[in-house]
PDB file of C-alpha atoms in Angstrom:
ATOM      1  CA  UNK T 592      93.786 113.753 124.306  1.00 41.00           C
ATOM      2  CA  UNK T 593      97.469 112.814 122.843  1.00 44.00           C
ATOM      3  CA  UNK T 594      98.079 109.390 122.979  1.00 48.00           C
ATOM      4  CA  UNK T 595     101.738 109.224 121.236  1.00 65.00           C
ATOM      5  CA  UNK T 596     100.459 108.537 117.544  1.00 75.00           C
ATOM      6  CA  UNK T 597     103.005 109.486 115.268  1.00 79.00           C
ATOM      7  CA  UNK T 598     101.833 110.979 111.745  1.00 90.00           C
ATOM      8  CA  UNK T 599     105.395 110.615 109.432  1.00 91.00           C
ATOM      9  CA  UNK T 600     104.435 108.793 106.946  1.00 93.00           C
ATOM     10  CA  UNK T 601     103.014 111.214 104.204  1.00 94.00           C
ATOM     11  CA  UNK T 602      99.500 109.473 103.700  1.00 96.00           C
ATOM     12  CA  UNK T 603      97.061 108.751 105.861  1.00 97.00           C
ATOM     13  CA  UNK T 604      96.631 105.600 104.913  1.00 98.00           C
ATOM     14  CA  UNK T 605     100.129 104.927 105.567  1.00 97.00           C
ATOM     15  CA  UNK T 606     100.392 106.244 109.150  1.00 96.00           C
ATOM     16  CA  UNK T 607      97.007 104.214 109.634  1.00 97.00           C
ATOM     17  CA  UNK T 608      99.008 101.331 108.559  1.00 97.00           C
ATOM     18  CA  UNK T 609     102.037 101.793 110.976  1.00 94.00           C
ATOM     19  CA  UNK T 610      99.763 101.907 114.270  1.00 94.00           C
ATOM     20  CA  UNK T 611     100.867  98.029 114.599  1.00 93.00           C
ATOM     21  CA  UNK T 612     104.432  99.139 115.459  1.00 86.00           C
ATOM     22  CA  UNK T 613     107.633  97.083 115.162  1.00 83.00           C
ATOM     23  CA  UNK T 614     105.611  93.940 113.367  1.00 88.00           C
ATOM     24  CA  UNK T 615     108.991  92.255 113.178  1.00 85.00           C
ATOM     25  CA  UNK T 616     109.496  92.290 116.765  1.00 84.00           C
ATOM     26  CA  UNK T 617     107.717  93.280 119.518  1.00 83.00           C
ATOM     27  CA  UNK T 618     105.109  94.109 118.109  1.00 84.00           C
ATOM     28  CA  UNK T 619     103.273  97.425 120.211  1.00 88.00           C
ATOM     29  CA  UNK T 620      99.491  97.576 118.925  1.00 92.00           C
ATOM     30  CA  UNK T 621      98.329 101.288 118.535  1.00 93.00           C
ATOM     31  CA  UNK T 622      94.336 100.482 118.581  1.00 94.00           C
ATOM     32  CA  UNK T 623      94.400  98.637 122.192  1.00 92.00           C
ATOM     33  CA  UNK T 624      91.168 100.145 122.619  1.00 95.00           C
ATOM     34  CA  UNK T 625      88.485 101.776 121.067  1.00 97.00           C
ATOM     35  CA  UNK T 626      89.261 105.401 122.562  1.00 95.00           C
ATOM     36  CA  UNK T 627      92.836 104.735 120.902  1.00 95.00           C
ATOM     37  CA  UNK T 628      91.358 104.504 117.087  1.00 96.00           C
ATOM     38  CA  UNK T 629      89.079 107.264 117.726  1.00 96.00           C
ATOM     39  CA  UNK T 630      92.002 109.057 118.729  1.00 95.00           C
ATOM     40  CA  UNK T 631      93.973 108.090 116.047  1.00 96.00           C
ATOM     41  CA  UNK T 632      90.881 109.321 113.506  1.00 97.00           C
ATOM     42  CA  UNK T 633      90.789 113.004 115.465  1.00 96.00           C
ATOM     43  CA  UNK T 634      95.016 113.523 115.338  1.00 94.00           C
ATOM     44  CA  UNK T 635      95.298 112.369 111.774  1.00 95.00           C
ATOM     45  CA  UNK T 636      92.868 115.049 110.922  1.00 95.00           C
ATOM     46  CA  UNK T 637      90.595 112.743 108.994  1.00 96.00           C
ATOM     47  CA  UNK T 638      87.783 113.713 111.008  1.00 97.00           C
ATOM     48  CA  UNK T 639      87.188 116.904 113.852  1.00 97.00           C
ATOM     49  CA  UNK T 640      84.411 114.500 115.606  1.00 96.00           C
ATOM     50  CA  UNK T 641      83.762 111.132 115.916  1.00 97.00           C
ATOM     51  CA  UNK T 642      81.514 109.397 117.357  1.00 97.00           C
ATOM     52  CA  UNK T 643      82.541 107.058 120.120  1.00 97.00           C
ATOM     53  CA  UNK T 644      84.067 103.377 118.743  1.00 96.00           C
ATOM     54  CA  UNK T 645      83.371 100.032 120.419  1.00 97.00           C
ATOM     55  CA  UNK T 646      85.038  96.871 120.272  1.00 97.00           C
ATOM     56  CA  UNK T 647      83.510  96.078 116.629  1.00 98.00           C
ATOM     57  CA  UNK T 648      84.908  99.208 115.686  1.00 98.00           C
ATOM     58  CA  UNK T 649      88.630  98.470 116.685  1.00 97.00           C
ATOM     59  CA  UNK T 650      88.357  94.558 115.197  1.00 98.00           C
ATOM     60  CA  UNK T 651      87.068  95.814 111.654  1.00 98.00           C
ATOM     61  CA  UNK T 652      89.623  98.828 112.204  1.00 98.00           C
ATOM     62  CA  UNK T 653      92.494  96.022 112.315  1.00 98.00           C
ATOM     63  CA  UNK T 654      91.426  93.900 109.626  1.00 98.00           C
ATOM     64  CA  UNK T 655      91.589  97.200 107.319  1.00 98.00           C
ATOM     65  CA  UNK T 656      94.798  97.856 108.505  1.00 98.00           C
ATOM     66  CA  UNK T 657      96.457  94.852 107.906  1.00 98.00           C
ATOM     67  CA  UNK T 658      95.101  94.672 104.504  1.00 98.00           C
ATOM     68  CA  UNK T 659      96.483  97.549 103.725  1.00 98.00           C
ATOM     69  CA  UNK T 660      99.502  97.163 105.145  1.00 98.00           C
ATOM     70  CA  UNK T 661      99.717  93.759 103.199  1.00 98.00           C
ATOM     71  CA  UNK T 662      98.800  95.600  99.880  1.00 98.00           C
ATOM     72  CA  UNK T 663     101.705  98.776 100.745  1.00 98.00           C
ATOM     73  CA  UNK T 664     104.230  96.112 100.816  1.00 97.00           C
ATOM     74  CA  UNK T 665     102.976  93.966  97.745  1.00 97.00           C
ATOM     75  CA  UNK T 666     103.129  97.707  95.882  1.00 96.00           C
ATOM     76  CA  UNK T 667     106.105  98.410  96.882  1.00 95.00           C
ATOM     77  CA  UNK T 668     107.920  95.016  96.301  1.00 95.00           C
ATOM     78  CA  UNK T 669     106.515  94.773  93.005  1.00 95.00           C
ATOM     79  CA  UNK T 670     103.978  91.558  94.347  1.00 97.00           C
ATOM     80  CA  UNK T 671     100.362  90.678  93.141  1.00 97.00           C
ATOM     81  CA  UNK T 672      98.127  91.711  95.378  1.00 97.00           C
ATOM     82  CA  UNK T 673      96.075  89.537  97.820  1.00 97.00           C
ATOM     83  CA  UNK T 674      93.116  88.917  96.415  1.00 98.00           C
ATOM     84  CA  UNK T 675      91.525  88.855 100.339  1.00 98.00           C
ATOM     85  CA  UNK T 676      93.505  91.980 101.116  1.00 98.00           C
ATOM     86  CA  UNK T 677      91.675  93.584  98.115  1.00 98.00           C
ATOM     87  CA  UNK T 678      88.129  92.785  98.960  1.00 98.00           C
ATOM     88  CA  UNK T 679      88.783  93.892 102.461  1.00 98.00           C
ATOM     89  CA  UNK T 680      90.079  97.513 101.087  1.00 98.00           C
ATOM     90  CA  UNK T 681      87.436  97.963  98.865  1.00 98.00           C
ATOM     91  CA  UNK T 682      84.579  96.503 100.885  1.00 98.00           C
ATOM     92  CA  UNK T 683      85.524  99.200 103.493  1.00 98.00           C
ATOM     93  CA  UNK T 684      86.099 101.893 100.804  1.00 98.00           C
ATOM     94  CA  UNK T 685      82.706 101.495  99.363  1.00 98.00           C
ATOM     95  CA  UNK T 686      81.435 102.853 102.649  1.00 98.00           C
ATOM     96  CA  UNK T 687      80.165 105.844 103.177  1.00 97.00           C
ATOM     97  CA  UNK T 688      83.105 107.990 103.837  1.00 97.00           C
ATOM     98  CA  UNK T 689      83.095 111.061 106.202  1.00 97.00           C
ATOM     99  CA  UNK T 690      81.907 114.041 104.299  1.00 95.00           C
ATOM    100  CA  UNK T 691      83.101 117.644 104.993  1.00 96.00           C
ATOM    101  CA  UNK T 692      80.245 120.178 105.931  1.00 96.00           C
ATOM    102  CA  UNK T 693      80.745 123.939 105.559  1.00 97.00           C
ATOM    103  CA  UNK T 694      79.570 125.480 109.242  1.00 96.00           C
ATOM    104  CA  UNK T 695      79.851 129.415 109.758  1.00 97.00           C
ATOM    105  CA  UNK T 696      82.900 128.714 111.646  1.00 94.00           C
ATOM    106  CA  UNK T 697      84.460 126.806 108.504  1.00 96.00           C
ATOM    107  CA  UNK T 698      84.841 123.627 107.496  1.00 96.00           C
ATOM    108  CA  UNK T 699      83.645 120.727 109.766  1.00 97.00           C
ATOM    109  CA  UNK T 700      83.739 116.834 109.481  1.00 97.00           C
ATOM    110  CA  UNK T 701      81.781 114.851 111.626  1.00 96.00           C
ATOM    111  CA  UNK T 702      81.966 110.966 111.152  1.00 97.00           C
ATOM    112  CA  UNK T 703      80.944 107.308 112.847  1.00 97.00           C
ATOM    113  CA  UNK T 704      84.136 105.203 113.336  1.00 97.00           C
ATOM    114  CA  UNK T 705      82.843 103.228 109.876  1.00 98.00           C
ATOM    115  CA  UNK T 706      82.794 106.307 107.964  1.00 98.00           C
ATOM    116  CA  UNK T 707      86.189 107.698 109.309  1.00 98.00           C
ATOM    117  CA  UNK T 708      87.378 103.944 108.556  1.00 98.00           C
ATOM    118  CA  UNK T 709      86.190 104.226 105.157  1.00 98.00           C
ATOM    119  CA  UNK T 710      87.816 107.402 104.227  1.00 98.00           C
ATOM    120  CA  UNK T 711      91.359 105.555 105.180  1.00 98.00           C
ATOM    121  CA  UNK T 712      90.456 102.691 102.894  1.00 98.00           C
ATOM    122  CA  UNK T 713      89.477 105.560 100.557  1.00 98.00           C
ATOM    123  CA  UNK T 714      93.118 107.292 101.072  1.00 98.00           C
ATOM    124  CA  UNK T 715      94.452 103.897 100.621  1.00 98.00           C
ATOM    125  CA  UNK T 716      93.245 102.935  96.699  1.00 98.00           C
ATOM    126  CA  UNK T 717      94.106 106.576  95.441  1.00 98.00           C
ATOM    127  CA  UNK T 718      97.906 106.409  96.918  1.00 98.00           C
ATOM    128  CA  UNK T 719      98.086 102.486  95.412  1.00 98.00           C
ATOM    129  CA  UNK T 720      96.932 103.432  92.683  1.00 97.00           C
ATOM    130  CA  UNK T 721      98.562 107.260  91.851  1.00 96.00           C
ATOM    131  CA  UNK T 722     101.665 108.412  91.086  1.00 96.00           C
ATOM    132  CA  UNK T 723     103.486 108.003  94.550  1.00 96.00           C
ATOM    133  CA  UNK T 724     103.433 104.362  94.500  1.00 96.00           C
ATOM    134  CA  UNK T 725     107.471 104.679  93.096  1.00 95.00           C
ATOM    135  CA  UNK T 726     107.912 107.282  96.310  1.00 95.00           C
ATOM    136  CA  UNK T 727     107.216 104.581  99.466  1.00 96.00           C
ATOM    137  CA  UNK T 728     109.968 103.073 101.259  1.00 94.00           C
ATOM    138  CA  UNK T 729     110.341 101.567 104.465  1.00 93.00           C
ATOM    139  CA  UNK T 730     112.135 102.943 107.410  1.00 91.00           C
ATOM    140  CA  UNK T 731     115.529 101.915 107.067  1.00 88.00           C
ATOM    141  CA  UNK T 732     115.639 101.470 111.290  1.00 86.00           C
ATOM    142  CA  UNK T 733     115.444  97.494 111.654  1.00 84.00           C
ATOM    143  CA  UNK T 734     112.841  97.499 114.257  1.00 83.00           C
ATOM    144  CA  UNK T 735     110.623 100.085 112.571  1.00 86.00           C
ATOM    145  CA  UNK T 736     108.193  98.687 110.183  1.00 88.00           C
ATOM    146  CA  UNK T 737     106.453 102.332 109.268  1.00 92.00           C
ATOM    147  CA  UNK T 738     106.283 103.048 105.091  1.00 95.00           C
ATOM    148  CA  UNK T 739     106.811 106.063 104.350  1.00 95.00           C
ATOM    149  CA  UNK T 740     106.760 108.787 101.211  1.00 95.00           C
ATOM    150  CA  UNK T 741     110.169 109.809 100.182  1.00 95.00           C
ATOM    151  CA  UNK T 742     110.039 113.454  98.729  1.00 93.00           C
ATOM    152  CA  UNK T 743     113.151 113.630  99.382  1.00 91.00           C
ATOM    153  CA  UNK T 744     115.512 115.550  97.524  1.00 90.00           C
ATOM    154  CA  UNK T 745     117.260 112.584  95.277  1.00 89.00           C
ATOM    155  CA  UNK T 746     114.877 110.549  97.660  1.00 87.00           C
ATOM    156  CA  UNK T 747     117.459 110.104  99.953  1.00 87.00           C
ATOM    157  CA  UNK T 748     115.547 109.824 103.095  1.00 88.00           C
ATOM    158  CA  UNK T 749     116.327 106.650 105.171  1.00 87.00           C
ATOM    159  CA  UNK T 750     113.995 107.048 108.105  1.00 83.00           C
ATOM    160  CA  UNK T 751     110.294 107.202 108.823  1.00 85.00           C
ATOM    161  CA  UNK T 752     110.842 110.282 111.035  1.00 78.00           C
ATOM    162  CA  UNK T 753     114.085 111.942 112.870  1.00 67.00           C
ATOM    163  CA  UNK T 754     112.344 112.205 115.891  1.00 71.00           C
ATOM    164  CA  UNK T 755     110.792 108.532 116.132  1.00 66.00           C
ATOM    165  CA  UNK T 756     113.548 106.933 114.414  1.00 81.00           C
ATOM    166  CA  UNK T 757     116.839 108.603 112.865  1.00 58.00           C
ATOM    167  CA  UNK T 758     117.983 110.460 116.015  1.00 62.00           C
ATOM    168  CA  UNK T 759     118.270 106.773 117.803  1.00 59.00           C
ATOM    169  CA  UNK T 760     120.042 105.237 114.915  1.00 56.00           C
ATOM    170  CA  UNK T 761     122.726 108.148 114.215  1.00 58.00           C
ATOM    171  CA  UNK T 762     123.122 107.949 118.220  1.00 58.00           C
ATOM    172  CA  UNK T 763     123.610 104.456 118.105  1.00 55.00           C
ATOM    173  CA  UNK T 764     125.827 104.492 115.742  1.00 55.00           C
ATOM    174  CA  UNK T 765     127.573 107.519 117.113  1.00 52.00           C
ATOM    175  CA  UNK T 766     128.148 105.539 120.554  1.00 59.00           C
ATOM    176  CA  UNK T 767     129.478 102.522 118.446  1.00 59.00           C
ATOM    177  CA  UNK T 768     131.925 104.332 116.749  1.00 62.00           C
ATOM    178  CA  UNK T 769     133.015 105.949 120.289  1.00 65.00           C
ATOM    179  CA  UNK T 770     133.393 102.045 121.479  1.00 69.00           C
ATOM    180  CA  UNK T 771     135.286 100.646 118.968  1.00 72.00           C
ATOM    181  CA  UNK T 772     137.585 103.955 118.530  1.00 62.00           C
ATOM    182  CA  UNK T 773     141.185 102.961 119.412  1.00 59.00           C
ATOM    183  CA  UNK T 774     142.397 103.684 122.817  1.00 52.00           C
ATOM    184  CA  UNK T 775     145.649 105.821 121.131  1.00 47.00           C
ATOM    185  CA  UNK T 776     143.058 108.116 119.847  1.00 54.00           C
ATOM    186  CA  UNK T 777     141.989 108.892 123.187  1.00 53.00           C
ATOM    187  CA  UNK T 778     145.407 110.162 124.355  1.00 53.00           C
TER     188      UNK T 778
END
């Protein structure tokens, strides 16, 4: 079941992050309801099953989120970090994290939603903490809010993703620069 989550960002932990879309806007919340997050844990790839989420799930699913999404900006601003948004990371990370089993078939990770939650929080302290701290930027579209990893060649990227965002903003600007062409030119 595909339910439009978007996986650009380069870590985990940021995509987990971005599921509270445009926060400077409208605001479109990702984790509406528990089959959403459990969704969200199956596409990422963090997990192959989960068990099924309930409410309780979703709210301490949020709360990690936004702390981490308050620590990615801190990092990448060159803030403190918040000492609340720091307990709540590593209270979650010192969970019991999903753990990979080897089956005949291969490699298989089953998880409860506070497991799969705490391997995010988990993904979350090793990229705030490693070497691609100096790599995250923001999407340069104004309404996105998504941080991303630039590997970029020259780390040049400007978007989170071509599909979710560059494609509308070269088209925009594409059909502004059509507008405001002078009329002569069109003769």
């Amino acid at each position: 079941m595909n339910l439009n989550h978007v996986f650009v960002c380069g870590n985990p932990a940021l995509d987990f992050a971005a599921t509270l879309r445009a926060r400077r806007s409208t605001r479109f919340e990702m984790f509406a309801t528990p089959d959403r997050l459990d969704a969200w844990y199956l596409e990422s790839g963090i997990v192959d099953t989960v068990l099924p989420g309930d409410e309780s799930d979703v709210e301490q699913a949020t709360i990690v989120r936004e702390a981490i999404y308050e620590l990615v900006t801190a990092r990448r601003l060159g803030e403190e970090f918040d000492e609340e948004a720091l307990d709540v990371l590593n209270e979650a990370a010192r969970r019991a994290p999903a753990t990979p089993q080897l089956t005949p078939s291969g490699r298989r990770t089953e998880a409860t939603p506070e497991q799969a939650l705490s391997t995010v929080a988990r993904h979350a302290v090793e990229l705030l903490s490693g070497p691609d701290v100096p790599l995250m930027k923001e999407c340069g579209n104004p309404e996105c809010t998504r941080v991303y990893i630039d590997r970029s060649r020259g780390m040049r990227r400007q978007w989170c993703g071509m599909d979710s965002c560059g494609n509308k903003i070269k088209a925009a600007a594409y059909r502004a620069r059509k507008r405001t062409a002078p009329a002569a030119a069109a003769h």
